[in-house]
Short mmCIF file of C-alpha atoms in Angstrom, two decimals:
data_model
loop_
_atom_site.label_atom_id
_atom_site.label_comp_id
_atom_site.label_asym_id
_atom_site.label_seq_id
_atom_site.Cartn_x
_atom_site.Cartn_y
_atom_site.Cartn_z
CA UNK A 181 0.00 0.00 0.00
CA UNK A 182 1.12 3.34 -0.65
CA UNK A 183 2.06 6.00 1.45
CA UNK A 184 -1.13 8.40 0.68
CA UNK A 185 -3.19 4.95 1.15
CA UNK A 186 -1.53 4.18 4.48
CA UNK A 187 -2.41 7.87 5.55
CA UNK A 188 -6.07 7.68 4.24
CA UNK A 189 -6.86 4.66 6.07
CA UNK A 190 -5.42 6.07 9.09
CA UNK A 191 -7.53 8.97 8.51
CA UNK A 192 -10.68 6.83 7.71
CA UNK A 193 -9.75 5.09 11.22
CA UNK A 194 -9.55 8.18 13.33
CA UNK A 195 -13.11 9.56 12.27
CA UNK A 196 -14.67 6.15 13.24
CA UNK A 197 -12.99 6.17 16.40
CA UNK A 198 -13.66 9.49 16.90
CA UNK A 199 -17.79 8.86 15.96
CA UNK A 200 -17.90 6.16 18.78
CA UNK A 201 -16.71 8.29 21.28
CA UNK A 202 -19.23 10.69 20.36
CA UNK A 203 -21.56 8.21 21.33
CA UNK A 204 -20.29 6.75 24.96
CA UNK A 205 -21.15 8.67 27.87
CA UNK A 206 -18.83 11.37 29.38
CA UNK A 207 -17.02 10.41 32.39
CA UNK A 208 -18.32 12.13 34.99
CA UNK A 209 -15.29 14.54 36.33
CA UNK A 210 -14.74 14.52 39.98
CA UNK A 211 -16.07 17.52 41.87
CA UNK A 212 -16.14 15.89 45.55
CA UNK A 213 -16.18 14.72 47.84
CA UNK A 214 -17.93 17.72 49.86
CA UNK A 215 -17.19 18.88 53.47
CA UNK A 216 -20.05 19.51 55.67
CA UNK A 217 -18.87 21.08 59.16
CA UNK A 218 -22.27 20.24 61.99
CA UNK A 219 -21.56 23.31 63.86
CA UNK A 220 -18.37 25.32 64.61
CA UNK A 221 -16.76 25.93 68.25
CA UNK A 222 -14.88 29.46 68.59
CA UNK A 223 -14.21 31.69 71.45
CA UNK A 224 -13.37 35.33 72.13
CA UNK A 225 -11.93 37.41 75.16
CA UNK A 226 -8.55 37.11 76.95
CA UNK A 227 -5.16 37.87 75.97
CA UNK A 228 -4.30 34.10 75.04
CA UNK A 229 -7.57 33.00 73.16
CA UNK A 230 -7.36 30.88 70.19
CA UNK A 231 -10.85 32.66 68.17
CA UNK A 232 -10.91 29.72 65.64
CA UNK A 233 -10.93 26.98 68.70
CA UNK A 234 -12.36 28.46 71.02
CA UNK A 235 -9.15 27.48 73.79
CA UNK A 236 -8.22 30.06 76.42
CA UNK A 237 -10.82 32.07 75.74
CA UNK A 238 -13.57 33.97 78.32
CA UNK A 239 -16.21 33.47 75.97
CA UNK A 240 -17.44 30.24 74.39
CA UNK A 241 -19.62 30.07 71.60
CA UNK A 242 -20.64 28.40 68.40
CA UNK A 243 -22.34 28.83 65.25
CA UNK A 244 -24.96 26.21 65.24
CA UNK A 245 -25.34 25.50 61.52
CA UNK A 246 -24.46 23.37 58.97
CA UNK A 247 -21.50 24.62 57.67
CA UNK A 248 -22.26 25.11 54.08
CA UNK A 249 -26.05 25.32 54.62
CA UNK A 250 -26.73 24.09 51.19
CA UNK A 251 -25.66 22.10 48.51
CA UNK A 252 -25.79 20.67 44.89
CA UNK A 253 -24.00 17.73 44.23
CA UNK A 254 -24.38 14.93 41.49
CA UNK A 255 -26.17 11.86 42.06
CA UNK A 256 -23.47 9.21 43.83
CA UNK A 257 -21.12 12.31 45.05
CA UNK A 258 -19.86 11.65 48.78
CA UNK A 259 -20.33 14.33 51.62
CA UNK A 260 -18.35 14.04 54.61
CA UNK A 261 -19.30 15.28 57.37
CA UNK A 262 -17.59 16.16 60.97
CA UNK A 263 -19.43 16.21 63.66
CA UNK A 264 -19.35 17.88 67.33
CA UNK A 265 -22.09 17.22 69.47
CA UNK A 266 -24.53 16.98 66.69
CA UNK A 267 -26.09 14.44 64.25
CA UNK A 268 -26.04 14.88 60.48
CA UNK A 269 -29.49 13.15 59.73
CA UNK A 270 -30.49 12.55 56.26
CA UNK A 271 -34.07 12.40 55.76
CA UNK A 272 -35.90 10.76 52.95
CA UNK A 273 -35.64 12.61 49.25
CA UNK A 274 -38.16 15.19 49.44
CA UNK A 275 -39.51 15.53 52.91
CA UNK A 276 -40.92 18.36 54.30
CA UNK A 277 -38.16 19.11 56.94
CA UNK A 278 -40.36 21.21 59.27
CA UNK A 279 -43.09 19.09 59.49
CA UNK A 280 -40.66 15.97 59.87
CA UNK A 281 -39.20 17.46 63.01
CA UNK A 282 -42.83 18.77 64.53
CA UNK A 283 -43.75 15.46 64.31
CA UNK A 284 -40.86 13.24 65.28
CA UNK A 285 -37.78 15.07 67.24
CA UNK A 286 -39.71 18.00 69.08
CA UNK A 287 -41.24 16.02 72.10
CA UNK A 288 -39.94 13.32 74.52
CA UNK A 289 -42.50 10.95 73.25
CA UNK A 290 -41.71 11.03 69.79
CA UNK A 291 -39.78 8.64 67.72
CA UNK A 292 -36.30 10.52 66.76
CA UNK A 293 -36.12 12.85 69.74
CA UNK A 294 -33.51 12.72 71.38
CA UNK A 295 -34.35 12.38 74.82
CA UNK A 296 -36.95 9.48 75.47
CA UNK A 297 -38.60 8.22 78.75
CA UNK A 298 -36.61 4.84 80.37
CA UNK A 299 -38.65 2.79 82.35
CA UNK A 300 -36.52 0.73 84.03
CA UNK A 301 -33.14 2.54 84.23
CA UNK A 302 -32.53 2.67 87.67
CA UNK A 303 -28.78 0.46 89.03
CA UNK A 304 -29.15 -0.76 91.78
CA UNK A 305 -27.49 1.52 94.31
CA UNK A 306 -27.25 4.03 91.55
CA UNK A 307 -29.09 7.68 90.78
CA UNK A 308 -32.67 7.42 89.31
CA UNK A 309 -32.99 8.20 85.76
CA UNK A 310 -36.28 8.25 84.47
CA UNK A 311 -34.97 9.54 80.72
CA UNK A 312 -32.03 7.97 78.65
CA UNK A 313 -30.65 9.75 75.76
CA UNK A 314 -32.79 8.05 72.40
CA UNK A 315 -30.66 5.13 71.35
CA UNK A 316 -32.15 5.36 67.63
CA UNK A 317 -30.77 9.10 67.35
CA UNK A 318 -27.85 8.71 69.57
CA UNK A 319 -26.45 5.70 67.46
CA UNK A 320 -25.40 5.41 63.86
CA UNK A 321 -28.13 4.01 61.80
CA UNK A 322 -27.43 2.07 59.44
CA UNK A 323 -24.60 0.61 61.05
CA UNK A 324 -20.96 -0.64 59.58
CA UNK A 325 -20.89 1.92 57.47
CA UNK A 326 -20.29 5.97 57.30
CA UNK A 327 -16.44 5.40 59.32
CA UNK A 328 -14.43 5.40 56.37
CA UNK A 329 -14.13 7.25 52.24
CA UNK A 330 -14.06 3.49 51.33
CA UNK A 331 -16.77 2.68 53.30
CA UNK A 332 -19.68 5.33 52.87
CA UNK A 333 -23.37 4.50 54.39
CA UNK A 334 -25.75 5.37 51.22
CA UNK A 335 -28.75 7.99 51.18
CA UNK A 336 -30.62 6.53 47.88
CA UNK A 337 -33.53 8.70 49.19
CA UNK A 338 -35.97 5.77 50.58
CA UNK A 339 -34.94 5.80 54.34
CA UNK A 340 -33.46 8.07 57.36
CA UNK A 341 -29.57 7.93 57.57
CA UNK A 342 -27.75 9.18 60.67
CA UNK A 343 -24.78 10.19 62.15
CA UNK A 344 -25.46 9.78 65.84
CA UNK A 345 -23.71 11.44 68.27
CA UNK A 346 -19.50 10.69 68.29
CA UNK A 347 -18.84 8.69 71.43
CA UNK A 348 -15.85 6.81 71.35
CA UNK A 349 -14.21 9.75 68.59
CA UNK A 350 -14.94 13.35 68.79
CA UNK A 351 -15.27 15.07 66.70
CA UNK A 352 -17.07 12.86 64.81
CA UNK A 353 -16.27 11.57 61.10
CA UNK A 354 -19.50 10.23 58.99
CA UNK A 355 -19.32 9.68 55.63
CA UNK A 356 -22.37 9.30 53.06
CA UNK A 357 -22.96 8.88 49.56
CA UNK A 358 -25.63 10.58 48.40
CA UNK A 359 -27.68 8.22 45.34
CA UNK A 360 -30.90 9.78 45.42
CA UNK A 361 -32.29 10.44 41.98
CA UNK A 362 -31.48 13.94 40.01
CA UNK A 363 -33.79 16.30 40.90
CA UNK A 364 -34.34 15.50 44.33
CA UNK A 365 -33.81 17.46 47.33
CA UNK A 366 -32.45 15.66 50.51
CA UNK A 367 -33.17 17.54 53.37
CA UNK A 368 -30.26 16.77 56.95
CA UNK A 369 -30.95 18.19 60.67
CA UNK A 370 -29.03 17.47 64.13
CA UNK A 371 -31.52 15.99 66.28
CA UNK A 372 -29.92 17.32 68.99
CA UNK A 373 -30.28 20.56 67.52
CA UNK A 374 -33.32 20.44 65.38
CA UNK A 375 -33.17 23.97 64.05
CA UNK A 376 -30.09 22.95 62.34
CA UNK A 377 -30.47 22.25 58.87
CA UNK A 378 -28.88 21.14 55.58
CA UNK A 379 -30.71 21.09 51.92
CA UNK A 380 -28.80 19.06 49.42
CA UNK A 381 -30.10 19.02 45.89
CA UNK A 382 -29.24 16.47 43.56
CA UNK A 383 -28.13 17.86 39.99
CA UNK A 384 -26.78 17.17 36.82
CA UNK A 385 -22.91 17.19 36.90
CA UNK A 386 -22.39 20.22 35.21
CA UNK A 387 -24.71 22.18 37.74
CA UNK A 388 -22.95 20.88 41.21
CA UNK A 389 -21.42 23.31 42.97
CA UNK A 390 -17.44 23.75 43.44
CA UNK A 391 -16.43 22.57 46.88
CA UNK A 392 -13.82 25.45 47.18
CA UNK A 393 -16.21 27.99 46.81
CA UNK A 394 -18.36 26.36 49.20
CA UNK A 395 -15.60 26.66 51.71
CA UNK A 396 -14.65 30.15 51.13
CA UNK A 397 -18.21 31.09 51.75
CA UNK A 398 -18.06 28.95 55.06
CA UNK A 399 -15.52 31.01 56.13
CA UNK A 400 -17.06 34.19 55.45
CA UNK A 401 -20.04 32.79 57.11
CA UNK A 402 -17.78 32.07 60.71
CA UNK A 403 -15.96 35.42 60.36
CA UNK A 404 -20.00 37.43 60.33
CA UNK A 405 -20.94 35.09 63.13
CA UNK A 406 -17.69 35.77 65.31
CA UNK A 407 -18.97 39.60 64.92
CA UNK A 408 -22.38 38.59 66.11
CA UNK A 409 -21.48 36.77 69.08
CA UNK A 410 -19.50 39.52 70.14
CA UNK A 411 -21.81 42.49 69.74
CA UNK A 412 -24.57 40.08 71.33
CA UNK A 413 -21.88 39.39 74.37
CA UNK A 414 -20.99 43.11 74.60
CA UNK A 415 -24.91 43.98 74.39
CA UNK A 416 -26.30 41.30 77.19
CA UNK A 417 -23.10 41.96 79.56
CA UNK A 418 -24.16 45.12 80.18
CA UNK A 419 -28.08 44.46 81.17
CA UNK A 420 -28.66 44.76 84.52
CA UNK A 421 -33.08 44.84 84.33
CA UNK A 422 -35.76 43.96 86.87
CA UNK A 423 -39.42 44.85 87.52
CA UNK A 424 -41.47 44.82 91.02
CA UNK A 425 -44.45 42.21 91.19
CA UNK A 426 -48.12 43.11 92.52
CA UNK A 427 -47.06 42.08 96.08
CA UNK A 428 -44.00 44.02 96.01
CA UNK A 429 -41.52 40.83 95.07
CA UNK A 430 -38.42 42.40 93.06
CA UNK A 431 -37.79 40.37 89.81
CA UNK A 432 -34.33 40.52 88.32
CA UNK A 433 -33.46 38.98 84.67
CA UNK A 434 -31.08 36.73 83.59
CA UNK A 435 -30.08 34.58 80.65
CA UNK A 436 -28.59 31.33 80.71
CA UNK A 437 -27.27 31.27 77.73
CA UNK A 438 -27.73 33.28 74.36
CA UNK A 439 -29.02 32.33 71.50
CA UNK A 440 -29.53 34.27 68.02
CA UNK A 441 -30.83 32.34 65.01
CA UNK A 442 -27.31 30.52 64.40
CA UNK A 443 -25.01 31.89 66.75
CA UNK A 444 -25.52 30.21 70.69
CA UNK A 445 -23.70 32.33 73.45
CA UNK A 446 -22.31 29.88 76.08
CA UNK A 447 -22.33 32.33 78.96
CA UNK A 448 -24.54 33.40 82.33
CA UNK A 449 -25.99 37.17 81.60
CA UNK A 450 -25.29 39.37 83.88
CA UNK A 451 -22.30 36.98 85.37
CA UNK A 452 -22.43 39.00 88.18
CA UNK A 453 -26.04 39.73 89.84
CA UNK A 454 -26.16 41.78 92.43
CA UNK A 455 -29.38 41.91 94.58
CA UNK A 456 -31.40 41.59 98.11
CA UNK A 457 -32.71 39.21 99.90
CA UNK A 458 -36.14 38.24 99.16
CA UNK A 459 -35.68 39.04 95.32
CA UNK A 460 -36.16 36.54 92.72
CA UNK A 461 -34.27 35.74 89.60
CA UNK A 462 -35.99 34.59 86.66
CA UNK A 463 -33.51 32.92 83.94
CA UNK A 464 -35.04 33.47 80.26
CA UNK A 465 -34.38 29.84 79.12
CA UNK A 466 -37.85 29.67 77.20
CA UNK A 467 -35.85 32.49 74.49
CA UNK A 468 -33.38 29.94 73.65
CA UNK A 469 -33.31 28.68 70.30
CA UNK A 470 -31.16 26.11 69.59
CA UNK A 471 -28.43 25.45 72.65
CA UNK A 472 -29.64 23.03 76.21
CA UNK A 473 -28.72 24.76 79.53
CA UNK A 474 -29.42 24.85 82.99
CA UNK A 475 -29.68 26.73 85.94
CA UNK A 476 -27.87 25.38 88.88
CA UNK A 477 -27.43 25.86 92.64
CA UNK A 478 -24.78 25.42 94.50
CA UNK A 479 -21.87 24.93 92.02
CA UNK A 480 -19.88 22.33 93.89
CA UNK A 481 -22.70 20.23 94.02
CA UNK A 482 -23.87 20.80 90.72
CA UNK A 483 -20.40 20.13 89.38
CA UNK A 484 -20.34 16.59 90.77
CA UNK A 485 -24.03 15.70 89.78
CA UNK A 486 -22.59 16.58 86.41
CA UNK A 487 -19.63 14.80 86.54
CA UNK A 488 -21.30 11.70 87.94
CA UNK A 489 -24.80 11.86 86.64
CA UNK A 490 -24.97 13.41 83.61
CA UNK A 491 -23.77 11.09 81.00
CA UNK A 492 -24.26 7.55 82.20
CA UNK A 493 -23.37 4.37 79.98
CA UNK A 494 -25.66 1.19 81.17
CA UNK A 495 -26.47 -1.83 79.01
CA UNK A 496 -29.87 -2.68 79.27
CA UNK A 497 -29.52 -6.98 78.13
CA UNK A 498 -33.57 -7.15 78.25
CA UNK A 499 -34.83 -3.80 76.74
CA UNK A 500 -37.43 -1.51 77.75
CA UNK A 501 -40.14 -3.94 77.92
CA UNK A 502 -38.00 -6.70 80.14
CA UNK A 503 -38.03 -6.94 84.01
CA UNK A 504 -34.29 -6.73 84.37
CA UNK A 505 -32.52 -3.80 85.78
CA UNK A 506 -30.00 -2.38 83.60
CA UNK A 507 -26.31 -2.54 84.57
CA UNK A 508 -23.13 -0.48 84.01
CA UNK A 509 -21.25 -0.56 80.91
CA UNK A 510 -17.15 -1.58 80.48
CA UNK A 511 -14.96 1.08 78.98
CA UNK A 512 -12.20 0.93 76.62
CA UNK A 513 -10.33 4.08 76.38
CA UNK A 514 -9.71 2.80 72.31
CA UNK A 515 -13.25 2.27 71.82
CA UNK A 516 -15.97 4.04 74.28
CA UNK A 517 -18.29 2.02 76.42
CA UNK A 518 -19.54 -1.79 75.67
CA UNK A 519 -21.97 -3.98 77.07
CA UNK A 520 -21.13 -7.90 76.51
CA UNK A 521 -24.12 -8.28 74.50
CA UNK A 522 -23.39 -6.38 71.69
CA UNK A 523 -23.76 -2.31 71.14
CA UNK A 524 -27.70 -2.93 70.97
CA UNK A 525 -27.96 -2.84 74.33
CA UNK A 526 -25.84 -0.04 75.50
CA UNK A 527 -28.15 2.97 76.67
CA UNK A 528 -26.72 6.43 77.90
CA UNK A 529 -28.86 7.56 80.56
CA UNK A 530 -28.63 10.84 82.85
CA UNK A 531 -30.39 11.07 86.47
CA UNK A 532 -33.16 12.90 87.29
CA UNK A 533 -30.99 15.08 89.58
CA UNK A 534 -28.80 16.07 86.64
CA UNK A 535 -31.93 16.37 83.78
CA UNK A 536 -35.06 16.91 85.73
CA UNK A 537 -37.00 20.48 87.97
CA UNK A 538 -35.30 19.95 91.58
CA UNK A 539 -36.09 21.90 94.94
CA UNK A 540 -38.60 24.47 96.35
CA UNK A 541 -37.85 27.40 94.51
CA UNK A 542 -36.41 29.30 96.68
CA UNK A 543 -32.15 28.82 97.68
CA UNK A 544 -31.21 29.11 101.48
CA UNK A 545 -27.27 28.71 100.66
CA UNK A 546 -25.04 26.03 101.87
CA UNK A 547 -26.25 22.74 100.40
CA UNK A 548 -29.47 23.42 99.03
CA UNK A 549 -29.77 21.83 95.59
CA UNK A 550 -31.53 24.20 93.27
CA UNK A 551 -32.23 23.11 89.54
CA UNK A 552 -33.68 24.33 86.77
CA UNK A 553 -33.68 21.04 84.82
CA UNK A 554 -32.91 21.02 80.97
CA UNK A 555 -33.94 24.07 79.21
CA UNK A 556 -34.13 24.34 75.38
CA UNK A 557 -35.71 26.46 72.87
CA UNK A 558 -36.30 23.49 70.47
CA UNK A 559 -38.63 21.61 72.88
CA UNK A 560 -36.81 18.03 73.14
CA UNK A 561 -36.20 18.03 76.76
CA UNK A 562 -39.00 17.69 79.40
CA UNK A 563 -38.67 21.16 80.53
CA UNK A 564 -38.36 23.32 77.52
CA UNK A 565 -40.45 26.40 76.40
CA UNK A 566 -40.08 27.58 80.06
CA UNK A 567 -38.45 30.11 82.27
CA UNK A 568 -37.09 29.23 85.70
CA UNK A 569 -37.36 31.55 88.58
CA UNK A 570 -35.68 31.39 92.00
CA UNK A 571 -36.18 33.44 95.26
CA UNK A 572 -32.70 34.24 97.54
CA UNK A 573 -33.92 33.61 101.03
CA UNK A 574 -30.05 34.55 102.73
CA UNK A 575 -27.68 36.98 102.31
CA UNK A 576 -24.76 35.39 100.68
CA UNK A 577 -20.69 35.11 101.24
CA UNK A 578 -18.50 37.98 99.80
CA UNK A 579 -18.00 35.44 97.23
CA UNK A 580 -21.29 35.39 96.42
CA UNK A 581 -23.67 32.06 95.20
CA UNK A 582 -21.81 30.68 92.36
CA UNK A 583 -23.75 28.23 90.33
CA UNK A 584 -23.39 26.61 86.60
CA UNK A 585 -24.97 24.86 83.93
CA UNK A 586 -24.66 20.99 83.67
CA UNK A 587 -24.61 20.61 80.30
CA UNK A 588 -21.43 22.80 79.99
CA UNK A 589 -19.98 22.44 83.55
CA UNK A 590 -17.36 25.42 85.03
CA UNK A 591 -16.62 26.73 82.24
CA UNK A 592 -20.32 28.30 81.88
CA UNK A 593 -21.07 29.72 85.40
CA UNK A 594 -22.27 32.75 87.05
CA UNK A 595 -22.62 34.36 90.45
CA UNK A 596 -25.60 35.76 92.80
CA UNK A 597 -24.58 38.22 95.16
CA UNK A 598 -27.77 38.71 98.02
CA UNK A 599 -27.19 41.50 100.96
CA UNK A 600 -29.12 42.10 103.66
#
């Protein structure tokens, strides 16, 4: 064959190679996977404070979002997300998020709240607990999957997909491939948090969005709500407010805790109160929106109630339903607690002391264990929706009656001074 045959053929070859190429499908290029931050821990205040962590700082906060708020990726994209104490739960494709949380995470008798009633708790010798944090949105569901890139747990848009709450690892690490069909929308809340919330739509390739932007906009988004938090700090440290009852009863207000829409102040307002004796203090916990606190008299007590009472790991061999006690759980320091019957029957319980309304209502000093109870805007504890007012029947030390929150121990506590 001749040279200009040799070159036509090739020619001929290359146009019929090229047409079949035409006709395969595009490989899809990579875009992912995404990063999805539950939430973001920062501080402010102090000479040594770390603002991006939050360490050595007076101030503790955190922007209670998901962290990018929304999404598009392509159908069978991973998103990874990391986890403080929060869940990244993946509802069915298309759910109505709002309506999906009124009627399953927003009371303690509902399904996928996250505190549930436990009816036979109680160790011998041990601190009642009539609730137990829900095992169903505590744990990972499915699980054996989610640990790992290699090893994603799959939202194909039929069933819930969670996170649950990092135990044995924290931050957490959860990874999921998302496989619903294009054109669906796959809604994600914290359970824990139910006004946190994550849309992800799933688009065409072309249309996903570019994970770097995504993350320079999370930044932006963590540098505006490090200038909320402090304006809102520098605004509610300086309220000092009260108001006089019919019978003459002197009122004073205080917050434990802050909350705007997504930023959640981890603080007593005013840490100082000064008043008399006789005068109440009513703690706005009802205003909350997203963050669990407490009220809590005397702080060395309330410190060791926390400490011992607050987070309690039983394993419960019979269930709910069984006449068996429960009994305590081993520890591993490499894995978290265990029960010898397999991770279905550990339970994480807290006593009614720690969780639960204790006392009269009214503090005498010394011992006398004053508690609000768990206080949330979202209404998942027994005593949300509520404010908790408490009457100062002695004068106090120069010191003053320090007290805390359980939830967040020390390192969120105030102080009542009462004179005569």
């Amino acid at each position: 064959m001749s040279r200009l045959g040799r070159r036509v053929g090739l020619l001929c070859a290359l146009a019929v190679i090229s047409s079949v190429l035409v006709l395969l499908p595009a490989a899809r290029a990579q875009v992912g996977p995404y990063e999805v931050q539950v939430g973001h821990f920062f501080g402010f205040g102090g000479t040594r404070c770390n603002e991006q962590t939050g360490e050595r700082c007076k101030v503790q906060a955190e922007s209670m979002r998901f962290l990018p708020s929304s999404i598009d990726v392509p159908k069978g994209e991973l998103v990874h997300f990391v986890t403080g104490f929060h869940t990244a739960t993946l509802l069915p494709a298309n759910s109505d998020v709002s309506k999906w949380v009124e009627d399953n995470a927003t009371g303690v008798d509902e399904p996928w709240n996250f505190v549930v009633p436990d009816p036979d708790a109680d160790v011998a010798g041990g601190p009642v607990a009539s609730h137990k944090f829900n095992p169903q949105a505590l744990f990972p569901s499915p699980s054996g999957c989610g640990d790992a890139q290699a090893n994603p747990c799959v939202s194909d848009g039929t069933s819930i997909v969670n996170s649950g709450i990092p135990i044995a690892q924290f931050p957490g690490s959860f990874w999921v491939k998302v496989d619903a069909n294009v054109g669906d929308t796959v809604r994600v809340v914290c359970l824990v948090h139910p006004k946190m919330r994550l849309r992800i739509d799933v688009v065409p390739a072309a249309q996903a969005s570019d994970p770097a932007a995504l993350q320079q906009a999370v930044q932006h988004t963590l540098v505006s709500d490090l200038d909320l938090a402090k304006a809102t700090h520098n605004r509610m440290a300086t309220i000092q407010s009260k108001h006089v009852t019919a019978d003459g009863t002197t009122v004073w207000d205080a917050w434990a805790g802050f909350d705007t829409e997504f930023v959640s102040l981890d603080e007593m307002y005013p840490t100082r109160l000064r008043i008399k004796k006789g005068d109440r203090v009513r703690w706005h916990l009802e205003s909350l929106v997203n963050e669990h606190h407490t009220a809590t008299f005397p702080f060395s007590t309330a410190r060791q109630v926390s400490n011992d009472e607050g987070f309690m790991f039983d394993c419960d061999p019979d269930g709910d339903s069984g006449a068996g006690p429960d009994v305590p759980a081993t520890f591993d320091p490499a894995t978290g607690p265990g029960c010898p019957g397999g991770p279905s029957q550990l339970e994480v319980e807290f006593s009614d002391r720690f969780g639960l309304l204790r006392g009269n209502g009214r503090f005498a000093g010394g011992s006398d264990y004053e508690n609000s109870g768990i206080r949330t805007g979202s209404g998942n504890v027994p005593q949300a929706l509520a404010s908790y007012t408490l009457q100062f029947t002695r004068v106090s030390p120069d010191t003053g009656f320090r007290y805390l929150c359980m939830i967040h121990g020390p390192g969120m506590a105030g102080r009542v001074f009462v004179s005569g």
